[in-house]
Amino acid sequence: MAERPTMKDVARAAGVSLMTVSRVVAGESGVAPRTAARVEEAIRTLGYQRNDIARNLRRKAQDSRTIGLVVDDLANPFFSALARSVEDEAYRRGFLVLVGSTNDDPKRERDVVSAFCARQVDGLVLVPTGGNRAFFREQMARGVKVVCVDRPAAGLSVDCVAVDNRAGAGAAVRHLLEHGHRRIAYVGDRQEIWTQRERFAGYEEALAAAGLTVEPPLVRHGLRGHREAATAIHELMASPTPPTALFSGNDLVTLGAVDAGASRRFALVGFDDFLLADKLNPPVSVVSQDPAALGRTAAQLLFGRIDGDDSAPRSVVLATKFIDRGSGGPVA
């Protein structure tokens, strides 16, 4: 019978000291995120079994009173507002929040979550990437509670708080159609992101309901920021048959469109409100969602799970609001 792997085996496989492995296993601080992720990977590969009985007794005796928040990009005002509301809920309960960004990169997501779990967070509020869910199931089996926000995690049976992205996008496109537009462009982030797929689906469905089909030359996916969005807008402007209207898939893309002068050339409606959108000339019409409500609801669900709620996972869908400021008006 093969011998059970030891901490020394894990240290050798990860290329670190025995003390570093001990710190990761014990959930102590002072281990770099990438190093902690490497140790966790060696533990999974070797099948090393921690003493979970002792670990659970230690956790029950002294919870960390810390949660982790993992978002796509903390520099995005939407996620900043969401993070603040999670922090406020945690503060009211005497918890601290560790915050990390993934840039929608599954490997970076694993590194951040490994580092948080090595510090024995009691739970995670997660804006998931499209990465492998097995890693999260392992953490959940060790007692870490997980709640998804903004988008669900395929293959992970946990609470999720999101908005009705498809309905919100459909309302925006119908508004443009009602003002006489038939050549409506779509510019958005990567289609691998669930929210972007839902918003593009809403765009497609609204066009189909009006008897129109999507025109590929009018669609731009994969725009990760306002600079890439501005470039895409200039390409659309230079087209021999440009659109008359534009629907953008998130706030950063909308800002890129505004920078490129789209709101002076096309009718424009964006998904997500943003600071000073009502002060621009022309003011920008948007599909507004409430990031603070998303964060607050997700945090409340997470603290319920930490307190012992073991009911079936819940899916909470919040409504969006269309704000008409005039930028989605008739064809000039």
PDB file of N, CA, C and O in Angstrom, residues 145 157 159 301-314:
ATOM      1  N   LYS A 145     -17.660  29.344   2.765  1.00  0.00           N
ATOM      2  CA  LYS A 145     -18.945  29.662   2.146  1.00  0.00           C
ATOM      3  C   LYS A 145     -18.710  30.561   0.929  1.00  0.00           C
ATOM      4  O   LYS A 145     -17.839  31.438   0.956  1.00  0.00           O
ATOM      5  N   SER A 157     -23.015  25.105  -7.268  1.00  0.00           N
ATOM      6  CA  SER A 157     -24.345  25.219  -6.679  1.00  0.00           C
ATOM      7  C   SER A 157     -24.276  26.103  -5.439  1.00  0.00           C
ATOM      8  O   SER A 157     -24.137  25.611  -4.310  1.00  0.00           O
ATOM      9  N   ASP A 159     -25.513  30.329  -3.801  1.00  0.00           N
ATOM     10  CA  ASP A 159     -26.360  31.512  -3.971  1.00  0.00           C
ATOM     11  C   ASP A 159     -25.756  32.436  -5.027  1.00  0.00           C
ATOM     12  O   ASP A 159     -24.537  32.526  -5.170  1.00  0.00           O
ATOM     13  N   LEU A 301     -26.549  37.429   2.092  1.00  0.00           N
ATOM     14  CA  LEU A 301     -26.670  35.984   1.880  1.00  0.00           C
ATOM     15  C   LEU A 301     -25.451  35.250   2.430  1.00  0.00           C
ATOM     16  O   LEU A 301     -25.580  34.191   3.063  1.00  0.00           O
ATOM     17  N   LEU A 302     -24.254  35.806   2.204  1.00  0.00           N
ATOM     18  CA  LEU A 302     -23.040  35.153   2.686  1.00  0.00           C
ATOM     19  C   LEU A 302     -23.028  35.075   4.211  1.00  0.00           C
ATOM     20  O   LEU A 302     -22.709  34.015   4.782  1.00  0.00           O
ATOM     21  N   PHE A 303     -23.371  36.156   4.886  1.00  0.00           N
ATOM     22  CA  PHE A 303     -23.362  36.129   6.349  1.00  0.00           C
ATOM     23  C   PHE A 303     -24.426  35.168   6.893  1.00  0.00           C
ATOM     24  O   PHE A 303     -24.233  34.564   7.950  1.00  0.00           O
ATOM     25  N   GLY A 304     -25.533  35.040   6.157  1.00  0.00           N
ATOM     26  CA  GLY A 304     -26.516  34.034   6.551  1.00  0.00           C
ATOM     27  C   GLY A 304     -25.928  32.635   6.490  1.00  0.00           C
ATOM     28  O   GLY A 304     -26.139  31.805   7.397  1.00  0.00           O
ATOM     29  N   ARG A 305     -25.162  32.341   5.429  1.00  0.00           N
ATOM     30  CA  ARG A 305     -24.515  31.024   5.296  1.00  0.00           C
ATOM     31  C   ARG A 305     -23.471  30.821   6.395  1.00  0.00           C
ATOM     32  O   ARG A 305     -23.367  29.733   6.969  1.00  0.00           O
ATOM     33  N   ILE A 306     -22.694  31.854   6.685  1.00  0.00           N
ATOM     34  CA  ILE A 306     -21.686  31.759   7.744  1.00  0.00           C
ATOM     35  C   ILE A 306     -22.344  31.483   9.087  1.00  0.00           C
ATOM     36  O   ILE A 306     -21.818  30.724   9.922  1.00  0.00           O
ATOM     37  N   ASP A 307     -23.551  32.055   9.291  1.00  0.00           N
ATOM     38  CA  ASP A 307     -24.269  31.866  10.551  1.00  0.00           C
ATOM     39  C   ASP A 307     -24.993  30.526  10.644  1.00  0.00           C
ATOM     40  O   ASP A 307     -25.639  30.247  11.650  1.00  0.00           O
ATOM     41  N   GLY A 308     -24.919  29.719   9.555  1.00  0.00           N
ATOM     42  CA  GLY A 308     -25.479  28.376   9.645  1.00  0.00           C
ATOM     43  C   GLY A 308     -26.654  28.070   8.734  1.00  0.00           C
ATOM     44  O   GLY A 308     -27.195  26.962   8.787  1.00  0.00           O
ATOM     45  N   ASP A 309     -27.074  29.027   7.888  1.00  0.00           N
ATOM     46  CA  ASP A 309     -28.165  28.757   6.944  1.00  0.00           C
ATOM     47  C   ASP A 309     -27.721  27.695   5.939  1.00  0.00           C
ATOM     48  O   ASP A 309     -26.794  27.917   5.165  1.00  0.00           O
ATOM     49  N   ASP A 310     -28.386  26.538   5.971  1.00  0.00           N
ATOM     50  CA  ASP A 310     -28.024  25.449   5.048  1.00  0.00           C
ATOM     51  C   ASP A 310     -29.162  25.108   4.092  1.00  0.00           C
ATOM     52  O   ASP A 310     -29.257  23.991   3.592  1.00  0.00           O
ATOM     53  N   SER A 311     -30.031  26.105   3.818  1.00  0.00           N
ATOM     54  CA  SER A 311     -31.127  25.896   2.875  1.00  0.00           C
ATOM     55  C   SER A 311     -30.589  25.803   1.448  1.00  0.00           C
ATOM     56  O   SER A 311     -29.407  26.039   1.195  1.00  0.00           O
ATOM     57  N   ALA A 312     -31.473  25.427   0.518  1.00  0.00           N
ATOM     58  CA  ALA A 312     -31.064  25.266  -0.883  1.00  0.00           C
ATOM     59  C   ALA A 312     -30.542  26.591  -1.443  1.00  0.00           C
ATOM     60  O   ALA A 312     -30.983  27.672  -1.027  1.00  0.00           O
ATOM     61  N   PRO A 313     -29.576  26.535  -2.371  1.00  0.00           N
ATOM     62  CA  PRO A 313     -29.044  27.766  -2.973  1.00  0.00           C
ATOM     63  C   PRO A 313     -30.139  28.614  -3.604  1.00  0.00           C
ATOM     64  O   PRO A 313     -31.087  28.096  -4.188  1.00  0.00           O
ATOM     65  N   ARG A 314     -29.992  29.921  -3.493  1.00  0.00           N
ATOM     66  CA  ARG A 314     -30.983  30.858  -4.002  1.00  0.00           C
ATOM     67  C   ARG A 314     -30.420  31.673  -5.160  1.00  0.00           C
ATOM     68  O   ARG A 314     -29.235  32.011  -5.157  1.00  0.00           O
TER      69      ARG A 314
END
